[in-house]
Coordinates of C-alpha atoms in Angstrom, one line a residue:
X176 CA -12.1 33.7 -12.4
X177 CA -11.4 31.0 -15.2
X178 CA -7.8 30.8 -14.6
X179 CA -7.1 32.5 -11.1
X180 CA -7.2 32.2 -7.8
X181 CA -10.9 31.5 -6.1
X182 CA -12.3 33.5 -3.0
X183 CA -12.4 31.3 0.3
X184 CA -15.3 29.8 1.2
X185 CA -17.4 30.7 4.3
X186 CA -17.7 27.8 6.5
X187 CA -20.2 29.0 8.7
X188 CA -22.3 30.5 5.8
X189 CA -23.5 27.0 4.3
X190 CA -26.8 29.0 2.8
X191 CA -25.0 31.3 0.8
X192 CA -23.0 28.8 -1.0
X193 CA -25.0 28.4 -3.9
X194 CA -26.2 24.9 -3.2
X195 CA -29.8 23.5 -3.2
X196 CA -31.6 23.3 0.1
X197 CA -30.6 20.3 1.7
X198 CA -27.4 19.2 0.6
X199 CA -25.2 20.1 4.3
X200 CA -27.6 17.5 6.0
X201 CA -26.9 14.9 8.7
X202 CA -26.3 12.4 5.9
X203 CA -23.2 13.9 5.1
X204 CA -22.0 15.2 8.1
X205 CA -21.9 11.7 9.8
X206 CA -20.5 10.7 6.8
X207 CA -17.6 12.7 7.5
X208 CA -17.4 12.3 11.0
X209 CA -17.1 8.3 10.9
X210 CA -14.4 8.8 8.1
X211 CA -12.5 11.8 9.7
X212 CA -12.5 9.4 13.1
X213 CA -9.3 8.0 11.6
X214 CA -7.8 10.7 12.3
X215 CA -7.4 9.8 15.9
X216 CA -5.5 7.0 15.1
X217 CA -2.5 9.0 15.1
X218 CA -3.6 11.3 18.2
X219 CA -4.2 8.8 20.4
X220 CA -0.9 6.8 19.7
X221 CA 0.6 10.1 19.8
X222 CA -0.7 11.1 23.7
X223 CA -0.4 7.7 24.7
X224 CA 2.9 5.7 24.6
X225 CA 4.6 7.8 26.6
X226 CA 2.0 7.6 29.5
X227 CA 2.3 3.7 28.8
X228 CA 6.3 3.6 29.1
X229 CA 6.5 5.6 31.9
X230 CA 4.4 3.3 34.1
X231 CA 5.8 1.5 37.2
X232 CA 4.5 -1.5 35.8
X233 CA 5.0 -1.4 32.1
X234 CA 9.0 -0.8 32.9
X235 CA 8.9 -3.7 35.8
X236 CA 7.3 -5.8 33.2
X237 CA 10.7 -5.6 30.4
X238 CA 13.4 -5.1 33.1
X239 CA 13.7 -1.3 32.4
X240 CA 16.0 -0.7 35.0
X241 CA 18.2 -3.4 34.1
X242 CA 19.3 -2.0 31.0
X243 CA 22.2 0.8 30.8
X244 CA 21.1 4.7 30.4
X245 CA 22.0 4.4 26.4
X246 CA 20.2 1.5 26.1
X247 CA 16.8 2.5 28.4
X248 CA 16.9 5.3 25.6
X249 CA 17.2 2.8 22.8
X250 CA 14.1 0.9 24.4
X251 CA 12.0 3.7 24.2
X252 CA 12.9 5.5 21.1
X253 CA 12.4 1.7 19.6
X254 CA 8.8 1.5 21.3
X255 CA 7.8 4.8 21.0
X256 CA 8.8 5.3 17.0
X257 CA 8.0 1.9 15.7
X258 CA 4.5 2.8 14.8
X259 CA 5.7 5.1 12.2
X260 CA 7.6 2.1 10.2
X261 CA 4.7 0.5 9.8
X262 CA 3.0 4.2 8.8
X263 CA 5.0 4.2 5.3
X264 CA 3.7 0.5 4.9
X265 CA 0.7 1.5 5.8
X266 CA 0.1 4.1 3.3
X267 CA 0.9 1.7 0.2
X268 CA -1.1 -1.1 1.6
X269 CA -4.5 1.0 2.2
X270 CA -3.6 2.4 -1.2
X271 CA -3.6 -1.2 -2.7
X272 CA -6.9 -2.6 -0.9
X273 CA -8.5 0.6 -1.6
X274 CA -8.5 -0.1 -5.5
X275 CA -8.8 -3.5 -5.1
X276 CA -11.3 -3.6 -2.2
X277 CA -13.0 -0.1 -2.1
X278 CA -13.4 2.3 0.6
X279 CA -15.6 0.9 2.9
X280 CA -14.4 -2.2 2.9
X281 CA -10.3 -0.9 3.1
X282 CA -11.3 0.5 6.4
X283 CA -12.9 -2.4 7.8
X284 CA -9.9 -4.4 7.2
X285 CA -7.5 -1.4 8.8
X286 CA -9.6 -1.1 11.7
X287 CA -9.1 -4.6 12.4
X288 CA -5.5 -4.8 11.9
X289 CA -5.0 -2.0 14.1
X290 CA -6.6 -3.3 16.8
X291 CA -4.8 -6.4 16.6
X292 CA -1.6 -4.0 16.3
X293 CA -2.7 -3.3 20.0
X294 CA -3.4 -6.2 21.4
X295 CA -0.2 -7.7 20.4
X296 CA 1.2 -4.8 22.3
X297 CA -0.3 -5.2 25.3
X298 CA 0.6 -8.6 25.4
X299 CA 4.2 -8.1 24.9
X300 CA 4.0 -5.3 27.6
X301 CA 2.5 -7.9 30.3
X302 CA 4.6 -10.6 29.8
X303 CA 7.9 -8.1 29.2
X304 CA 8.5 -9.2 25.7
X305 CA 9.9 -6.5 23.5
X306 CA 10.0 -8.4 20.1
X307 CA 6.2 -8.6 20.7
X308 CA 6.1 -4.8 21.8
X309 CA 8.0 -4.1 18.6
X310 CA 5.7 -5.9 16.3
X311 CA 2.6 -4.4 18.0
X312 CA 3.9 -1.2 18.0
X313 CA 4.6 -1.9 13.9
X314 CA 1.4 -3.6 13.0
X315 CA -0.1 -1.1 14.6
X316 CA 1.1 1.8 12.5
X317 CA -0.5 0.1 9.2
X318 CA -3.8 1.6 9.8
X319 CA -2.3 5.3 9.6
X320 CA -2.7 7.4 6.2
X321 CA -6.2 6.0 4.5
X322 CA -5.3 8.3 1.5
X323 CA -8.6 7.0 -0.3
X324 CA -10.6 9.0 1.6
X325 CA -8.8 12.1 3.0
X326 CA -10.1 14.0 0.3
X327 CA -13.7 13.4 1.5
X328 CA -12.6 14.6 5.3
X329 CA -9.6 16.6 5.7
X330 CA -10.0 19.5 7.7
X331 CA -12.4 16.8 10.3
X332 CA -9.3 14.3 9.9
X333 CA -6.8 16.6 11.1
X334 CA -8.9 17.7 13.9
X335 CA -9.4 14.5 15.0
X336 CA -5.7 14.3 15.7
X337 CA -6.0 16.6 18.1
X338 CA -9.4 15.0 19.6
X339 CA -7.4 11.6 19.9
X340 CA -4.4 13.6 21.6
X341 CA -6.3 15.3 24.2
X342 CA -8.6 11.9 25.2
X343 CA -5.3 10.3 25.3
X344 CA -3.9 12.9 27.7
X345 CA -6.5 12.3 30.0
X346 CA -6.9 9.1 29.5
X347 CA -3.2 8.8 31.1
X348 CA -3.8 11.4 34.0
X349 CA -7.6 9.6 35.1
X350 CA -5.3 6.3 34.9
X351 CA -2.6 7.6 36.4
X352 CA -4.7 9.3 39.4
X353 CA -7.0 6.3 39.7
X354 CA -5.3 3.7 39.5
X355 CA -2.2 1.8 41.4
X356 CA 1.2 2.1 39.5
X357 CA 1.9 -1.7 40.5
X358 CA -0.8 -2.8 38.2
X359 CA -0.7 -3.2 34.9
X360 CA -4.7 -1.6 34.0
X361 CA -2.6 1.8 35.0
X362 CA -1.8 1.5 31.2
X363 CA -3.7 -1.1 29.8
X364 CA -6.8 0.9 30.5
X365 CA -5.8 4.1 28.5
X366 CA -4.4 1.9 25.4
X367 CA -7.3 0.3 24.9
X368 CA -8.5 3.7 23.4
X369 CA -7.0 2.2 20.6
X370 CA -9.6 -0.6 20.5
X371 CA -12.7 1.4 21.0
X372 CA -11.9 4.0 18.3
X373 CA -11.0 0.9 15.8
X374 CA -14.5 -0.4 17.3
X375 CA -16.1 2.5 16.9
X376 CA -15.0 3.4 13.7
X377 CA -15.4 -0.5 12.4
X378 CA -19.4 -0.2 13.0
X379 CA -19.6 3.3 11.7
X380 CA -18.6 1.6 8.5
X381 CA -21.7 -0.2 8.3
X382 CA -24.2 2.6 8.3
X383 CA -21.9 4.3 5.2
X384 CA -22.2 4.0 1.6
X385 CA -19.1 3.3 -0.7
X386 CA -17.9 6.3 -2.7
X387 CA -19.3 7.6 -5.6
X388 CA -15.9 8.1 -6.9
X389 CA -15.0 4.6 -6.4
X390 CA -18.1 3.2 -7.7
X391 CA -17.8 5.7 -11.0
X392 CA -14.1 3.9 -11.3
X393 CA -15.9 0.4 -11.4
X394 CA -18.3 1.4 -13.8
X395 CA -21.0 1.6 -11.7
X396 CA -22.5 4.8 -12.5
X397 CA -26.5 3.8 -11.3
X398 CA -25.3 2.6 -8.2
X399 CA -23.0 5.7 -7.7
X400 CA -26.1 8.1 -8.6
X401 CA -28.2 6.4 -6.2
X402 CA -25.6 7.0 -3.2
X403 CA -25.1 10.5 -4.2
X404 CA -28.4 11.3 -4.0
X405 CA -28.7 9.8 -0.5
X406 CA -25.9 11.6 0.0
X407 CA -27.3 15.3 -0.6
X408 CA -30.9 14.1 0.1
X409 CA -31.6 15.0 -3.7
X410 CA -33.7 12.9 -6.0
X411 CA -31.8 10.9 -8.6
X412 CA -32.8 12.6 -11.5
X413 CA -31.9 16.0 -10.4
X414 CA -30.2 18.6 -12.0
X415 CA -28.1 19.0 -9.1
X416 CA -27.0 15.0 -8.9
X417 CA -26.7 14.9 -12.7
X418 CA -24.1 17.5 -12.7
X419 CA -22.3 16.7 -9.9
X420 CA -22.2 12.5 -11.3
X421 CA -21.1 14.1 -14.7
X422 CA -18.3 16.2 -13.1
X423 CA -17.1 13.0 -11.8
X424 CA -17.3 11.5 -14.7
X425 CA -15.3 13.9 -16.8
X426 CA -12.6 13.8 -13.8
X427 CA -12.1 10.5 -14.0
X428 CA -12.4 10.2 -17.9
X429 CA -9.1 13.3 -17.4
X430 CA -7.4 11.3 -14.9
X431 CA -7.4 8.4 -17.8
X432 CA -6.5 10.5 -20.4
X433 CA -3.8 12.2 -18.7
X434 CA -1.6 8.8 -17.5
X435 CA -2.9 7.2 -21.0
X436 CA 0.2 5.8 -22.8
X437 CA 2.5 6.9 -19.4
X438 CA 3.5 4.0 -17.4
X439 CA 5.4 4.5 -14.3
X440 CA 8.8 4.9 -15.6
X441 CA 7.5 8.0 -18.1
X442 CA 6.0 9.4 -14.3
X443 CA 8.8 9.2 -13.1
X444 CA 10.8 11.0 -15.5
X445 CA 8.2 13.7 -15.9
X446 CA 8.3 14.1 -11.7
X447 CA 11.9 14.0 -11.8
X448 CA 13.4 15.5 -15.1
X449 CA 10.3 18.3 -15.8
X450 CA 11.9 21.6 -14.4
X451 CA 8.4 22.6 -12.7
X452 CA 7.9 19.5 -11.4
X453 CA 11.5 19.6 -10.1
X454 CA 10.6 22.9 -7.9
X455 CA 7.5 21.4 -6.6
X456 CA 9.4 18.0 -5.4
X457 CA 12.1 19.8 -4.2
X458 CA 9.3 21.9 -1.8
X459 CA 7.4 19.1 -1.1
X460 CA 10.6 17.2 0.1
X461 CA 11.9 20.3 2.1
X462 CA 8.6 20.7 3.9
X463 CA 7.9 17.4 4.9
X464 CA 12.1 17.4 6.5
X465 CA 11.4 21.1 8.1
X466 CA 8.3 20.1 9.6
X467 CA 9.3 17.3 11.4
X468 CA 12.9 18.3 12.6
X469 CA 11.3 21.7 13.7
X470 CA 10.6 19.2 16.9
X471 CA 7.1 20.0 17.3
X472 CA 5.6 15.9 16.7
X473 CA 8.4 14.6 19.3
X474 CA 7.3 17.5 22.0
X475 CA 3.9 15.8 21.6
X476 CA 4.9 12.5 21.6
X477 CA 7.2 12.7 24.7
X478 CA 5.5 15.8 26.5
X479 CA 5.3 14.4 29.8
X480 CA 9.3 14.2 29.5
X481 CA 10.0 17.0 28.7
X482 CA 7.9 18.8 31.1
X483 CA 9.3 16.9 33.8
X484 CA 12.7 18.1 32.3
X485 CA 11.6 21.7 32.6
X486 CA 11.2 22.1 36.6
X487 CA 7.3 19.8 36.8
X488 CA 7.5 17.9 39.8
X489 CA 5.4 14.6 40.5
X490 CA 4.1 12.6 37.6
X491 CA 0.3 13.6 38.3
X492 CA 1.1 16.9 37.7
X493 CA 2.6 16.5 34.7
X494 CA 0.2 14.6 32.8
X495 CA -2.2 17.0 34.2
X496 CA 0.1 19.7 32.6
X497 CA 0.4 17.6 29.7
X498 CA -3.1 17.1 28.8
X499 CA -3.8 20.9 29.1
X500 CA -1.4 21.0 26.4
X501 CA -3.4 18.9 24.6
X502 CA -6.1 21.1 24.3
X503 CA -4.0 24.3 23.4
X504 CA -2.7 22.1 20.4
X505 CA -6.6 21.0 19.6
X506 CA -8.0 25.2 19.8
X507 CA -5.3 26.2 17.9
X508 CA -5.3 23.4 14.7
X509 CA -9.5 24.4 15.1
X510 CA -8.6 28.4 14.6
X511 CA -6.6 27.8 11.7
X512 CA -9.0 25.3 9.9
X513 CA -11.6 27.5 10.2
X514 CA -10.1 30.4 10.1
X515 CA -6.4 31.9 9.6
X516 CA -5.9 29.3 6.4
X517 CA -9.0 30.7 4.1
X518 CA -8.5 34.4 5.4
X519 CA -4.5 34.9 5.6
X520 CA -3.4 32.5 3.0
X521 CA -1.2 29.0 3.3
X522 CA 1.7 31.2 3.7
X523 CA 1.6 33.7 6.3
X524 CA -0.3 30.7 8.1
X525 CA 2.7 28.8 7.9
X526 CA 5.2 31.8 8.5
X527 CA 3.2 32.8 11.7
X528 CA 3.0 29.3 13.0
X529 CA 7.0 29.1 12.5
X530 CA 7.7 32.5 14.4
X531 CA 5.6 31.4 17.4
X532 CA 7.5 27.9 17.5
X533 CA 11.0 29.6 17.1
X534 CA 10.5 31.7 19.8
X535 CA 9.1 29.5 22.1
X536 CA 12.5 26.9 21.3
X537 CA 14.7 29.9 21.4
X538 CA 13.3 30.3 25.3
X539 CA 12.9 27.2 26.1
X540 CA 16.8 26.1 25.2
X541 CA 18.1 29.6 26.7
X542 CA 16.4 28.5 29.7
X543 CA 18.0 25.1 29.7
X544 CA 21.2 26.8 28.9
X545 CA 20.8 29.1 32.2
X546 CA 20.2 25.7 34.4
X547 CA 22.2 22.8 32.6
X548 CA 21.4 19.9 35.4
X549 CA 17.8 19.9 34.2
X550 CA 17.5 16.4 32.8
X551 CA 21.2 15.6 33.0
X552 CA 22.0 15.9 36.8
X553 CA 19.6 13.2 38.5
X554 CA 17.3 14.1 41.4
X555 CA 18.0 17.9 41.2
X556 CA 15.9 20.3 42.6
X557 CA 15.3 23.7 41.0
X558 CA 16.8 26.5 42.9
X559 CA 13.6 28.3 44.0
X560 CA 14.9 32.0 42.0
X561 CA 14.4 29.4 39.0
X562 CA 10.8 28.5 38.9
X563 CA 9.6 31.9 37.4
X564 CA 11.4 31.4 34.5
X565 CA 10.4 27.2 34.1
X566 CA 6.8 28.1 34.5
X567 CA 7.8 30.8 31.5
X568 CA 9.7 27.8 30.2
X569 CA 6.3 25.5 30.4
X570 CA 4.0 28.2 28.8
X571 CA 6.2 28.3 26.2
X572 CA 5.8 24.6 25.1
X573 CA 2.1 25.4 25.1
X574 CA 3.4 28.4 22.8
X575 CA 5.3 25.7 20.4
X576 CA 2.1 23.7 19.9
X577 CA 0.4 26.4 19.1
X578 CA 2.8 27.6 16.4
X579 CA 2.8 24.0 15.0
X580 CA -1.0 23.4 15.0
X581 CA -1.4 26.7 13.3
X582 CA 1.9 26.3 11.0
X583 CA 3.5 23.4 9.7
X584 CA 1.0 20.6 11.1
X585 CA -1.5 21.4 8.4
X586 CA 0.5 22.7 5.2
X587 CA 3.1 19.6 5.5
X588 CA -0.2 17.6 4.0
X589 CA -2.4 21.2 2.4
X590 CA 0.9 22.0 -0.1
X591 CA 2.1 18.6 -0.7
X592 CA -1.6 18.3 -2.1
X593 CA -2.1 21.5 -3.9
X594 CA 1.2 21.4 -6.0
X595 CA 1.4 18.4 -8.3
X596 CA -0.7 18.2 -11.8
X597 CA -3.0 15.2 -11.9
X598 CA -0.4 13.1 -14.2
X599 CA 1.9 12.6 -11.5
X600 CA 0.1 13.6 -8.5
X601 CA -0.1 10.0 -6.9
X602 CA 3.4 9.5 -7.5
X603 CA 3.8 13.0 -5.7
X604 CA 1.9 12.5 -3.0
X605 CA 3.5 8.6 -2.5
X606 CA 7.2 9.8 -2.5
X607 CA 6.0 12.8 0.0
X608 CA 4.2 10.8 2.2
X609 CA 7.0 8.2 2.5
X610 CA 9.4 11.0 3.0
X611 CA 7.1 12.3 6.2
X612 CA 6.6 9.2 7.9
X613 CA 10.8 8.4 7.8
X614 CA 11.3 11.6 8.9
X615 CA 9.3 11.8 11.8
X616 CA 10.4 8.3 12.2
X617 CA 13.8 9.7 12.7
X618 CA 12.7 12.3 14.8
X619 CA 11.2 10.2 16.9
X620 CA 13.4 7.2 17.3
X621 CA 16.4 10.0 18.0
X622 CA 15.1 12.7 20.4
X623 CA 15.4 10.0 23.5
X624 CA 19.0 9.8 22.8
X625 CA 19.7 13.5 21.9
X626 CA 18.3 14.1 25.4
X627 CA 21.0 12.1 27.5
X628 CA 23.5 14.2 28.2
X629 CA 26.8 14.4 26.6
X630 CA 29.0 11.5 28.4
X631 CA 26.2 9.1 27.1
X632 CA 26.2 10.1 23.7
X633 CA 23.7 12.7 23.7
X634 CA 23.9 16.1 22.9
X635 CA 21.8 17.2 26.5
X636 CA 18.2 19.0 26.7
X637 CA 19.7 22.3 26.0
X638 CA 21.2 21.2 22.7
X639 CA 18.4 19.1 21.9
X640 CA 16.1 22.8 22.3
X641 CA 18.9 24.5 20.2
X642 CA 18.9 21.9 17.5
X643 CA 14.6 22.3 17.0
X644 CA 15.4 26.3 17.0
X645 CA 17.6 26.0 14.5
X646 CA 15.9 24.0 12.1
X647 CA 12.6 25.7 12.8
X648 CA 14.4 29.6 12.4
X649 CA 15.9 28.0 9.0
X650 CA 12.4 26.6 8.2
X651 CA 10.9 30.0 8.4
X652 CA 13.6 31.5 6.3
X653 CA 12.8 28.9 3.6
X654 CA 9.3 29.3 3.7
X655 CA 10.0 32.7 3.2
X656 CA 12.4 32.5 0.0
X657 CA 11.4 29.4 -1.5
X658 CA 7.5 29.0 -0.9
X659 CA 4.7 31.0 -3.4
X660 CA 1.0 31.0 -2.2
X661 CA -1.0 28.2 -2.9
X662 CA -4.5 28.9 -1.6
X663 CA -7.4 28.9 -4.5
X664 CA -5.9 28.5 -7.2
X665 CA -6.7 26.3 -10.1
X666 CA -5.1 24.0 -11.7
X667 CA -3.8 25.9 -14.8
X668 CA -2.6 29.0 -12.3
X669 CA -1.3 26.6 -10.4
X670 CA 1.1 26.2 -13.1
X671 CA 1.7 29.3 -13.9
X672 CA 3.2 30.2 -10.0
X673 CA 6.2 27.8 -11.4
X674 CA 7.0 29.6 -15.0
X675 CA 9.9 31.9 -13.0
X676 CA 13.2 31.0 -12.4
X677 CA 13.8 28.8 -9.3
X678 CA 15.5 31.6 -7.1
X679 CA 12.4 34.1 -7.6
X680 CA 9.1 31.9 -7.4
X681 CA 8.8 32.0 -3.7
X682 CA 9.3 35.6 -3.4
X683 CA 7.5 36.8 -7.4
X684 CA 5.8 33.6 -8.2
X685 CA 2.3 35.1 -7.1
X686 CA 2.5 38.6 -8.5
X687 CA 3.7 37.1 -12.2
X688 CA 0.8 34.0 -11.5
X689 CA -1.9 37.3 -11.3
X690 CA -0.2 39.0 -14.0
X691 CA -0.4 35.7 -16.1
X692 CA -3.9 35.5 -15.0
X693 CA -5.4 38.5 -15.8
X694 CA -4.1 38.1 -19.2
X695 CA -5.5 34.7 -19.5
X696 CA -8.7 35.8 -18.1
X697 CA -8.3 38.7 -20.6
X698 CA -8.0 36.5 -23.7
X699 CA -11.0 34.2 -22.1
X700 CA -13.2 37.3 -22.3
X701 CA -12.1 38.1 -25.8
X702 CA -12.9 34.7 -27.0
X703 CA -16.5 34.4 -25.6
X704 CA -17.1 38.0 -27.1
X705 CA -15.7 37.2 -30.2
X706 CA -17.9 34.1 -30.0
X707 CA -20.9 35.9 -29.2
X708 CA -20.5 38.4 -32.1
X709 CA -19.9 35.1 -34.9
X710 CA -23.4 33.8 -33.2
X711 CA -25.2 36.9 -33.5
X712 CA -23.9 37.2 -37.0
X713 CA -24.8 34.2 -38.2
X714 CA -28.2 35.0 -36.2
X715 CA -28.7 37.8 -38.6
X716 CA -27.6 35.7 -41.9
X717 CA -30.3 33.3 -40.6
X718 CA -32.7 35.9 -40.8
X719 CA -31.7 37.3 -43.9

């Protein structure tokens, strides 16, 4: 398989992997739980604000009620998408201390700032200053996107989103049940999740070594065989950790040799002005602007909202109802990791996640369509004939998450990283990343507003639902046209999935790819046997 497309790996069948005896040991795997931890970051800002913003206290605190409807949704659009300005700051600043700093030590420094994100938060919510909401909420939102080591962890990162989701959930609900909505711990107590994961995380960091990778980079290759072998509880001098330090090596030593001589303006040209590289921007672009105007991240973000919208009556229950959606969004992103992605492919992944969310949106607006006061008529009551179809309404968001965990939540980050060749590949992954933190910066910040109904500027729930069916039915009609297969391939077939012409390599690119890689393979095979025949002639010569 020199050129083609590799078979999936067998998470749960470690042994048979071809590794020595005791590489998968707790070494690593606590490695890649303190790491992957990060990946609550977003999950538990995500499952909490909206618990924190609804409280009695929190709103008493700015003067919520003092404030017009337009600008109560202003308020908490501001609040509740702030974090994600600072998320595209973020990303270039854990990307400068990285290479400056290294790993270990970029983390430390995240982990504090994101605690002190939080802290400034809470103080601006118990003394009712916004500004100092709005910086919190923006500081905050630097410690998302640790690039540097998302390699190392990605499938535990992304679950870890979930994780942080579903302990915020509850978090809000215990708080909520426990604790008087005239006091400000009612959502104090819950944010500080924030702190204790930074905490958590922060001391983790001490009981890790640096990367090999990073320390290779610095020169240090003793230092990065040493942690290697700790690593994979191998000896130094093994053949195993030999190989494995010289494949680094060699990567590196490519990833010099390719952006030797290119500064950043021949990168950009290349990314921009190279017709395959055009295609694969263009799809990286469209994903990352389907993904998050498909609706899915703000359902999360303001679920208790929405499912008070939908017929849920008393805020207990629905953070109660809310959390439980937590945990369908967390079993579903863990059956696609370890399952649908390796054994269907990225695409019909991705194209049965969409189908799942469109239908649920396509519901859940006809349903808003058939009762238009929901959310726009205040205090109304749900005629009683209704409630069937709102508890079918409510099973339906859990439906949407599902679709989302098992769709575009993974491949927005899975294609973006799988489609650029190494010369440009951070500039790739920079302008994508930037492009998915506006955008669901824009989702965020605008959902609020789209909700009011029409005489206040909004477009209503109902067309707020048809708006996210839309999108997502035109996202899966995209995906369909305009996106090839990605899963296990190689770099050099990676290529060859972009030699067609732009209209035809979503629907042809992976049967000409095989075709081009059988023949490659083909001409490998011909080569080593010609090889082999010169060897064995000049064997004979020898001997002669």
């Amino acid at each position: 398989m020199a050129g083609g497309v590799k078979k999936p790996v067998n998470v749960f069948n470690l042994k048979n992997l071809g590794e020595p005896e005791g590489v998968f040991n707790w070494r690593l795997w606590f490695a890649v739980v303190s790491f992957g931890l990060l990946g609550a970051a977003r999950g538990v800002d995500e499952g909490l604000i909206s618990g924190a913003f609804n409280s009695a206290d929190f709103q008493h605190a700015i003067n919520y009620d003092s404030y017009s409807v337009s600008e109560r949704a202003d308020i908490k659009a501001n609040v509740s998408a702030m974090v994600q300005l600072g998320s595209i700051a973020g990303a270039l600043f854990a990307f400068v201390i990285c290479d400056r700093l290294g790993r270990i030590w970029a983390v430390r420094q995240l982990c504090v700032l994101w605690a002190l994100g939080i802290v400034i938060f809470m103080i601006g919510g118990t003394s009712g200053n916004l500004t100092a909401i709005y910086a919190g909420r923006l500081i905050a939102g630097l410690e998302i996107a640790p690039a540097c080591i998302r390699g190392l962890c990605t499938c535990f990162f992304t679950g870890s989103v979930y994780l942080g989701i579903v302990l915020a959930y509850f978090a809000n609900y215990g708080a909520h049940r426990h604790i008087s909505d005239q006091s400000y711990n009612q959502w104090v107590v819950p944010t500080s999740l924030h702190i204790m994961f930074s905490g958590i995380i922060f001391i983790l960091s001490f009981f890790q070594y640096e990367s090999p990778r990073f320390l290779i980079k610095q020169g240090k290759q003793a230092e990065a065989t040493a942690v290697m072998a700790h690593l994979r509880h191998q000896s130094i001098d093994s053949d195993y950790i030999v190989r494995e330090i010289a494949e680094i090596q060699a990567g590196y030593e490519h990833e010099l040799e390719a952006t030797k001589g290119v500064g950043w303006k021949g990168k950009l040209k290349e990314l921009f002005l190279n017709k395959s590289n055009l295609y694969r921007l263009y799809m990286a672009s469209m994903v990352q602007f389907l993904s998050q105007w498909s609706g899915a991240g703000s359902i999360t973000l303001y679920a208790p909202d929405l499912f008070k919208i939908l017929g849920i009556t008393g805020s207990e229950t629905s953070l109660l109802v809310t959390a439980v959606f937590g945990l369908v969004k967390l079993f579903s992103a863990l059956c696609c990791a370890l399952f649908l992605v390796d054994v269907i492919g990225r695409k019909r992944s991705l194209l049965l996640g969409i189908t799942l969310q469109a239908i649920a949106m396509i519901y859940v607006a006809g349903f808003l369509t058939a009762v238009p006061e929901l959310g726009v008529v205040k205090n109304f009551q749900l005629p009683e004939s209704k409630k069937g179809a709102s508890r079918g309404a409510i099973a339906m968001i859990y439906i949407s998450g599902m679709g989302w965990a098992l769709g575009w939540n993974s491949m927005q980050y899975l294609l973006t990283a799988e489609l650029f060749p190494l010369r440009v590949r951070a500039l790739a992954t920079s302008w994508a990343m930037t492009l998915h933190f506006a955008n669901q910066y824009g989702n965020s910040r605008a959902v609020p507003n789209m909700l009011l109904p029409t005489a206040d500027g909004g477009i209503s729930p109902k067309g707020t639902f048809w708006c996210f069916a839309a999108v997502t039915i035109l996202g899966g009609l995209w995906v369909f046209v305009s996106v090839p297969e990605t899963g296990g391939r190689s770099l050099e077939s990676m290529d060859r999935l972009f030699d067609l012409p732009w209209y035809k390599i979503g629907l042809y690119g992976n049967q000409d790819a095989e075709r081009q890689d059988q023949a490659y393979d083909e001409k490998a095979r011909t080569a080593e046997e010609e090889h082999a025949h010169g060897e064995q002639i000049e064997k004979r010569n020898e001997v002669v």
